[in-house]
mmCIF file of C-alpha atoms in Angstrom:
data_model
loop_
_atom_site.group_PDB
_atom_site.id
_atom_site.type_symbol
_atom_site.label_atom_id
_atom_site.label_comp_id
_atom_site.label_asym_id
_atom_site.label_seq_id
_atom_site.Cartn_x
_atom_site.Cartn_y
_atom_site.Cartn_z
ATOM 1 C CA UNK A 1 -1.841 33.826 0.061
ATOM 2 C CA UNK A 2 -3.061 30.438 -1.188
ATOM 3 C CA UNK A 3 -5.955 29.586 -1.401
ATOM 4 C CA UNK A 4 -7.473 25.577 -1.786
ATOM 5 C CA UNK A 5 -11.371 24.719 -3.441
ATOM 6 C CA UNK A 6 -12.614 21.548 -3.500
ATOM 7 C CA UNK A 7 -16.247 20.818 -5.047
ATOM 8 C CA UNK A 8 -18.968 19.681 -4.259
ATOM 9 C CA UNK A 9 -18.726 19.683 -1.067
ATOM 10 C CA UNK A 10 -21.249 16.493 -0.672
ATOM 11 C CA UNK A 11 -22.093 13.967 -3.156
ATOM 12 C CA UNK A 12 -24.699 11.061 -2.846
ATOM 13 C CA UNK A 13 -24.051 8.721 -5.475
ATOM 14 C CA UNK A 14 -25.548 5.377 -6.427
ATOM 15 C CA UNK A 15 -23.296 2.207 -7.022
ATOM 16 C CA UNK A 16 -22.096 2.014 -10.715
ATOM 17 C CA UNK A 17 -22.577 5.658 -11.296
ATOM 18 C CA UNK A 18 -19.118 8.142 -12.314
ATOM 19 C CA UNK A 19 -17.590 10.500 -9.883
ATOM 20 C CA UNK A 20 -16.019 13.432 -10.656
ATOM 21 C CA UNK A 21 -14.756 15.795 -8.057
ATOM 22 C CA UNK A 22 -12.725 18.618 -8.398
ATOM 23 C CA UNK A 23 -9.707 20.606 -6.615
ATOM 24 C CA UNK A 24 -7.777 23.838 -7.527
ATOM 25 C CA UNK A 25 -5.619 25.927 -5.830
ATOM 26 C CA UNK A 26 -4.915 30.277 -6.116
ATOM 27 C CA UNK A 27 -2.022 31.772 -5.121
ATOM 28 C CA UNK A 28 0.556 29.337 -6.345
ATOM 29 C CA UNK A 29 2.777 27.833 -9.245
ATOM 30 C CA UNK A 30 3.252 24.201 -9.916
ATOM 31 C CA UNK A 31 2.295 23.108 -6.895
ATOM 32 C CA UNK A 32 2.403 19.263 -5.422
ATOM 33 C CA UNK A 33 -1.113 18.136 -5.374
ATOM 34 C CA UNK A 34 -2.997 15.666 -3.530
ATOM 35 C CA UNK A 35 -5.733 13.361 -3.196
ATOM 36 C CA UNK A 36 -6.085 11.969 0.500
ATOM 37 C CA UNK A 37 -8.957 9.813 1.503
ATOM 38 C CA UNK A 38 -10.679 9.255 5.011
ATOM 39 C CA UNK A 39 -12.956 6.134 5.543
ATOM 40 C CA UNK A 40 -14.212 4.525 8.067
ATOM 41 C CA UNK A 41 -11.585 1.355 8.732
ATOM 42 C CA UNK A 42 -8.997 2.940 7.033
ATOM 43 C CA UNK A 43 -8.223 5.988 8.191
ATOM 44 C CA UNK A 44 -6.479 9.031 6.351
ATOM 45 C CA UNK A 45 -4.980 7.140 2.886
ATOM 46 C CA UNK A 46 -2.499 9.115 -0.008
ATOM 47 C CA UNK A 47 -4.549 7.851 -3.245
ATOM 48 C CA UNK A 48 -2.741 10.200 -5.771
ATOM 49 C CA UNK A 49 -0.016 12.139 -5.853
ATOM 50 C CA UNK A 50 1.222 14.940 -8.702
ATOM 51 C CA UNK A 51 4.079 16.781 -9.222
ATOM 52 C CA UNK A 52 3.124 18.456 -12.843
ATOM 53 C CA UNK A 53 0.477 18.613 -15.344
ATOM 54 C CA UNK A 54 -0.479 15.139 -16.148
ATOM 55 C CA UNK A 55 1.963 13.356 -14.190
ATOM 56 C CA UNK A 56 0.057 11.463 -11.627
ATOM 57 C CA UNK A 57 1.107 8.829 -9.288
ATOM 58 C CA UNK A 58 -1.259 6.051 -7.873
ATOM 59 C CA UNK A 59 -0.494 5.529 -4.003
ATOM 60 C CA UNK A 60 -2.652 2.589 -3.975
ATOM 61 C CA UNK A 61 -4.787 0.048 -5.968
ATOM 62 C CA UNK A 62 -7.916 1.351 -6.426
ATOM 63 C CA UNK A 63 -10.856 1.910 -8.696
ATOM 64 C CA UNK A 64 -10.627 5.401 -9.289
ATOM 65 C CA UNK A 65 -8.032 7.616 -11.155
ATOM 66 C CA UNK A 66 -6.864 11.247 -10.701
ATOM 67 C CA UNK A 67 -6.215 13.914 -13.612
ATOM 68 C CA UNK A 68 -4.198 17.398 -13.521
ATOM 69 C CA UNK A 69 -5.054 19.109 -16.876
ATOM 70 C CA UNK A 70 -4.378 22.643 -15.537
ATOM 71 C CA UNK A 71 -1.298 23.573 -13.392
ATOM 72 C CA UNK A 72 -3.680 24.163 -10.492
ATOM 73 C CA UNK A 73 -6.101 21.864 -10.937
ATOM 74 C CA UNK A 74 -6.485 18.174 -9.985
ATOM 75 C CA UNK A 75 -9.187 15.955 -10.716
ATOM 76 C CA UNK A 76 -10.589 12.583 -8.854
ATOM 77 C CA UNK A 77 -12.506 10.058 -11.286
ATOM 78 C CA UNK A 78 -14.006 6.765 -11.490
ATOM 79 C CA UNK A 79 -15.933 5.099 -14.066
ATOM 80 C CA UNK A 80 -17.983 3.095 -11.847
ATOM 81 C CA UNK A 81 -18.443 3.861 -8.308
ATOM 82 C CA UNK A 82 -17.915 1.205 -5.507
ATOM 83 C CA UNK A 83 -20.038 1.224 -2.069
ATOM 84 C CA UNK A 84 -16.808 1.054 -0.718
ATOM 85 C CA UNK A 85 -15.701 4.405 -2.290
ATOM 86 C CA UNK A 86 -17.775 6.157 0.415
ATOM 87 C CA UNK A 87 -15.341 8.354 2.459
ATOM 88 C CA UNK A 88 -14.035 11.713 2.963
ATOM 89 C CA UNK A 89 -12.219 13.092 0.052
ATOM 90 C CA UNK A 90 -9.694 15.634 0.176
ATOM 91 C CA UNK A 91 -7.191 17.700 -1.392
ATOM 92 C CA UNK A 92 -4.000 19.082 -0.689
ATOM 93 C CA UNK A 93 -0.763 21.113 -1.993
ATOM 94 C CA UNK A 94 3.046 22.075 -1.679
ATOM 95 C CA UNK A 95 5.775 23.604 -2.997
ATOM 96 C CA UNK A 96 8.327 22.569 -0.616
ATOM 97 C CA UNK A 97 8.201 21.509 2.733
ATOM 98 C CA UNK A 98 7.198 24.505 4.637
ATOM 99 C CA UNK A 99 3.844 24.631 2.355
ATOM 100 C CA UNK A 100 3.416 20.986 3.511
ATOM 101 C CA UNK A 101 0.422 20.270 5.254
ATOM 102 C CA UNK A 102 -2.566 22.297 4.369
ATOM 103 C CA UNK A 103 -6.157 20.724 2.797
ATOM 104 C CA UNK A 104 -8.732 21.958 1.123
ATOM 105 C CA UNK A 105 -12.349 21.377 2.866
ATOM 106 C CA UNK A 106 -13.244 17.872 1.280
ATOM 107 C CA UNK A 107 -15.718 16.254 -0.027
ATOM 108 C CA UNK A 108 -18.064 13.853 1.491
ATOM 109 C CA UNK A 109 -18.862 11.222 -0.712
ATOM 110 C CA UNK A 110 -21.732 8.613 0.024
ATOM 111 C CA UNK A 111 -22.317 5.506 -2.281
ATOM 112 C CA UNK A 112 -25.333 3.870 -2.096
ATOM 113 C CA UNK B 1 8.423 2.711 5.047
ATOM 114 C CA UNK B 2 8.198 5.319 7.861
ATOM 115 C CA UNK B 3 4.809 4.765 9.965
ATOM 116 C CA UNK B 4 2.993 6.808 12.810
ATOM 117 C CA UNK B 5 1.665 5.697 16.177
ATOM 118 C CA UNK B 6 -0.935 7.207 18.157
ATOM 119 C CA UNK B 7 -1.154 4.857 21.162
ATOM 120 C CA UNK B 8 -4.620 6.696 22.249
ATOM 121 C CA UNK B 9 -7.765 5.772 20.461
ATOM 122 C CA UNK B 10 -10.095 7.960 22.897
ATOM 123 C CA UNK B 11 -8.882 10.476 25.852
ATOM 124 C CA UNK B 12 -11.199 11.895 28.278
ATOM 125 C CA UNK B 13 -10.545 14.947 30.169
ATOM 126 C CA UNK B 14 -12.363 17.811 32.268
ATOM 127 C CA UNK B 15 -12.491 20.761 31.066
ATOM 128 C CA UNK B 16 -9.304 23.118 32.335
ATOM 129 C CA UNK B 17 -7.478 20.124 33.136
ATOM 130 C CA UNK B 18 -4.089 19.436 30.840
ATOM 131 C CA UNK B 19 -3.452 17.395 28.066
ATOM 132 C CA UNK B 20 -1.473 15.114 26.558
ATOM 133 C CA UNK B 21 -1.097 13.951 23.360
ATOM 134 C CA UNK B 22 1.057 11.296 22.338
ATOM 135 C CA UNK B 23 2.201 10.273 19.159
ATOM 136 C CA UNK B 24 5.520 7.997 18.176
ATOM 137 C CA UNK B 25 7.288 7.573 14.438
ATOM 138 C CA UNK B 26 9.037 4.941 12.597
ATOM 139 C CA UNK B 27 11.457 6.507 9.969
ATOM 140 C CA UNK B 28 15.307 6.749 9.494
ATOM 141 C CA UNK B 29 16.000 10.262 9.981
ATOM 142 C CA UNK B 30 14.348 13.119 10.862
ATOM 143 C CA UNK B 31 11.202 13.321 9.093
ATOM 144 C CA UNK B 32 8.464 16.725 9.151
ATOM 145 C CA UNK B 33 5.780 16.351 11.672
ATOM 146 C CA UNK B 34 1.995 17.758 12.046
ATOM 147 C CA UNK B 35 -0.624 17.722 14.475
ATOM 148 C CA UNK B 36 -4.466 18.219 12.898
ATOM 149 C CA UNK B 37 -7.420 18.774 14.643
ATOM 150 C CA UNK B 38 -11.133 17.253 13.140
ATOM 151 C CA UNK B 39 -13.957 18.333 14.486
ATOM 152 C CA UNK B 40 -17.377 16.175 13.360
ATOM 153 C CA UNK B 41 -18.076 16.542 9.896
ATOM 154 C CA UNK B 42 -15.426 18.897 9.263
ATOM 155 C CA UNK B 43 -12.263 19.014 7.260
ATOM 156 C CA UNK B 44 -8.275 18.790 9.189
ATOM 157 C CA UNK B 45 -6.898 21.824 10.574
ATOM 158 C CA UNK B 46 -3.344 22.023 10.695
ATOM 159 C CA UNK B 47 -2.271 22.745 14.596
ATOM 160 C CA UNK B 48 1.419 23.197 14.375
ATOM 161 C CA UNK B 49 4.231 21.595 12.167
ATOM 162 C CA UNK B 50 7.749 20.699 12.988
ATOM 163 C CA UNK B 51 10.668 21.179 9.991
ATOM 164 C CA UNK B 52 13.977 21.787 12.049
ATOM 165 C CA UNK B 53 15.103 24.221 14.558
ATOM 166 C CA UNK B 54 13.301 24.319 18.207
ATOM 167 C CA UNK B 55 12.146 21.085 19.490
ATOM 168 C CA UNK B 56 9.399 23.018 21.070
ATOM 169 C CA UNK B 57 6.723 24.004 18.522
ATOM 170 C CA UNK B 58 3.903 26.430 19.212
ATOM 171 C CA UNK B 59 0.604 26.083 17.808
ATOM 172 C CA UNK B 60 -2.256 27.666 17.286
ATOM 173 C CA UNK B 61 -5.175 27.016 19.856
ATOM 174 C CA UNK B 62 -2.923 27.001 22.392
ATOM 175 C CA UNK B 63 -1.376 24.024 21.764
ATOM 176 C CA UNK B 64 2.156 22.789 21.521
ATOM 177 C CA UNK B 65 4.341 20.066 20.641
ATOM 178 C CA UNK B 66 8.123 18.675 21.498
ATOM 179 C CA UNK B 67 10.041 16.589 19.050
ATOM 180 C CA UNK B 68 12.186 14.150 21.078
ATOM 181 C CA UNK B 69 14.576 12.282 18.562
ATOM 182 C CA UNK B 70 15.315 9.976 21.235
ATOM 183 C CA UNK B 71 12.178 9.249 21.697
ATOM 184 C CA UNK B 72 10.682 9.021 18.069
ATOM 185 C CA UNK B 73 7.746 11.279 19.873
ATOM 186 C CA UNK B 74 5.827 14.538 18.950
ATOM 187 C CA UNK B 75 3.461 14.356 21.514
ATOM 188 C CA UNK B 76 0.749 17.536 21.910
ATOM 189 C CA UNK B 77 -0.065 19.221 24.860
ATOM 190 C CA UNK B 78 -2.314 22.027 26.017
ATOM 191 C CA UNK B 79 -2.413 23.703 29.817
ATOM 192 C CA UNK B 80 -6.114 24.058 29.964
ATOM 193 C CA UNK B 81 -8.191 22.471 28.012
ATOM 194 C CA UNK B 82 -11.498 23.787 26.869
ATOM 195 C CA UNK B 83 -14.973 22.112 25.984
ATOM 196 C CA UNK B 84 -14.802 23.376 22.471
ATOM 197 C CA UNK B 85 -11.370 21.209 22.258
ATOM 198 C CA UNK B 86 -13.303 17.932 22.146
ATOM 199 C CA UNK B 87 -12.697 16.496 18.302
ATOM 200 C CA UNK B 88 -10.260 13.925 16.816
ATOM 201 C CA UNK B 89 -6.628 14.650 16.732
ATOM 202 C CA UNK B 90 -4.342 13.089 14.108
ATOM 203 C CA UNK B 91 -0.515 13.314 13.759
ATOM 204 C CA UNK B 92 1.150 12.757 10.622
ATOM 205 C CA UNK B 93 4.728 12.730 9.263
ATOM 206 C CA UNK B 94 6.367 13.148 6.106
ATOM 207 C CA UNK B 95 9.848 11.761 4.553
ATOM 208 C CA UNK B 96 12.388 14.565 3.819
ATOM 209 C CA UNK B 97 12.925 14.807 0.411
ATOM 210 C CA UNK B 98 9.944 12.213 -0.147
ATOM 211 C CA UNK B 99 7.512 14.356 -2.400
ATOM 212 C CA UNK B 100 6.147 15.565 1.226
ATOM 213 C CA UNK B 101 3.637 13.281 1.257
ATOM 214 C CA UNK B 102 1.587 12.449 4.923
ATOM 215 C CA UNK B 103 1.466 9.473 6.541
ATOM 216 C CA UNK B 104 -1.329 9.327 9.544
ATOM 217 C CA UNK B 105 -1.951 8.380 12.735
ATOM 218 C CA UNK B 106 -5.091 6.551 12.928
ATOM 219 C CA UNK B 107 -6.202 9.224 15.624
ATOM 220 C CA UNK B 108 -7.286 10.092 19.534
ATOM 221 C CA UNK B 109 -10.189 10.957 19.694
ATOM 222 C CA UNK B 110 -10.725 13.966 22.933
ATOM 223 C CA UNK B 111 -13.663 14.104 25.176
ATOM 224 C CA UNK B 112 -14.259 17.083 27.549
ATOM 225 C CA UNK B 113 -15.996 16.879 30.363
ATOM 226 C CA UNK B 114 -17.454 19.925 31.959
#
């Protein structure tokens, strides 16, 4: 069965420092992957969106950036964190639509 | 763009009393739908999902949820609810053939009263 990480699984952060958190998934080839995004005012947000290694679509403007270097593995980034970065970060995969739906355990990120 | 509604923003109900969830969609055609539970601090737990087939989807829980195309609704609902129910429910959709990416509800949030 498959299988979702996501690390760490809390960050504190100050303003202006680099974020990098991590997601991979067992159990399955080529997946979809994911970033979603829940913050206060804004609810749950599609950030990035990837359908191969390095191909990477931006959902919305933003200052951070996503990688996939590995088949299973997708990576959130930003140079310079944001106090309005704060939120609930978190992952998630397909392969078609009855794999649709399922999340890794996030990460909450604070920005101070 | 397709869009979901969850008219609710907070539901209270006594414990072993029923519920109802509702939740309404703005798209073309039949998109996928889910129901997630989040309980505070913790990450979304996928309740039930509707692809095709029965209208009438079974959860786990002990929840359930009807697709009405008429309607544009996949509302949730439970018999009996129980205190340990009380968290934020979200619905969310996705396009068919869209990359099966999730648009949310902004969320009801349940309260239980004993």
């Amino acid at each position: 069965s498959q299988t979702i990480h996501q690390w760490p699984a809390t960050l504190v952060q100050p303003v202006g420092s680099p974020l990098s958190l991590e997601c991979t998934v067992e159990g399955t080839s080529n997946p979809n992957l994911y970033w979603y995004r829940q913050a206060a005012g804004r609810g749950l947000q599609l950030l990035f969106y990837s359908v191969g290694i390095g191909q990477i679509s931006s959902e919305v403007p933003q200052n951070l950036s996503a990688s996939r270097p590995q088949d299973r593995q997708f990576i959130l980034s930003s140079k310079k964190l944001l106090l309005s970065d704060s939120g609930f970060y978190l992952c998630a995969w397909s392969e078609d639509e009855r794999t649709t739906g399922y999340f890794g355990p996030g990460t909450r990120l604070t920005v101070t | 763009a397709q869009s979901v509604t969850q008219p609710d923003i907070h539901i209270t109900v006594s414990e072993g009393a029923s519920l109802e969830l509702r939740c309404n969609y703005s798209y073309g055609a039949t998109p996928y739908l889910f129901w997630y539970v989040q309980s505070p601090g913790q990450g979304l737990q996928l309740l039930l999902k509707y692809f095709s087939g029965d209208t009438l989807v079974q959860g786990i829980k002990g929840f359930e949820a009807e697709f009405k195309r008429s309607q544009s609704s996949f509302n949730l609902r439970k018999p009996s609810v129980h205190w340990s129910d009380a968290a934020e429910y979200f619905c969310a959709v996705a396009v068919t053939g869209g990359g099966n990416k999730l648009t949310f509800g902004t969320g009801t949030q349940l309260k239980v009263e004993l």
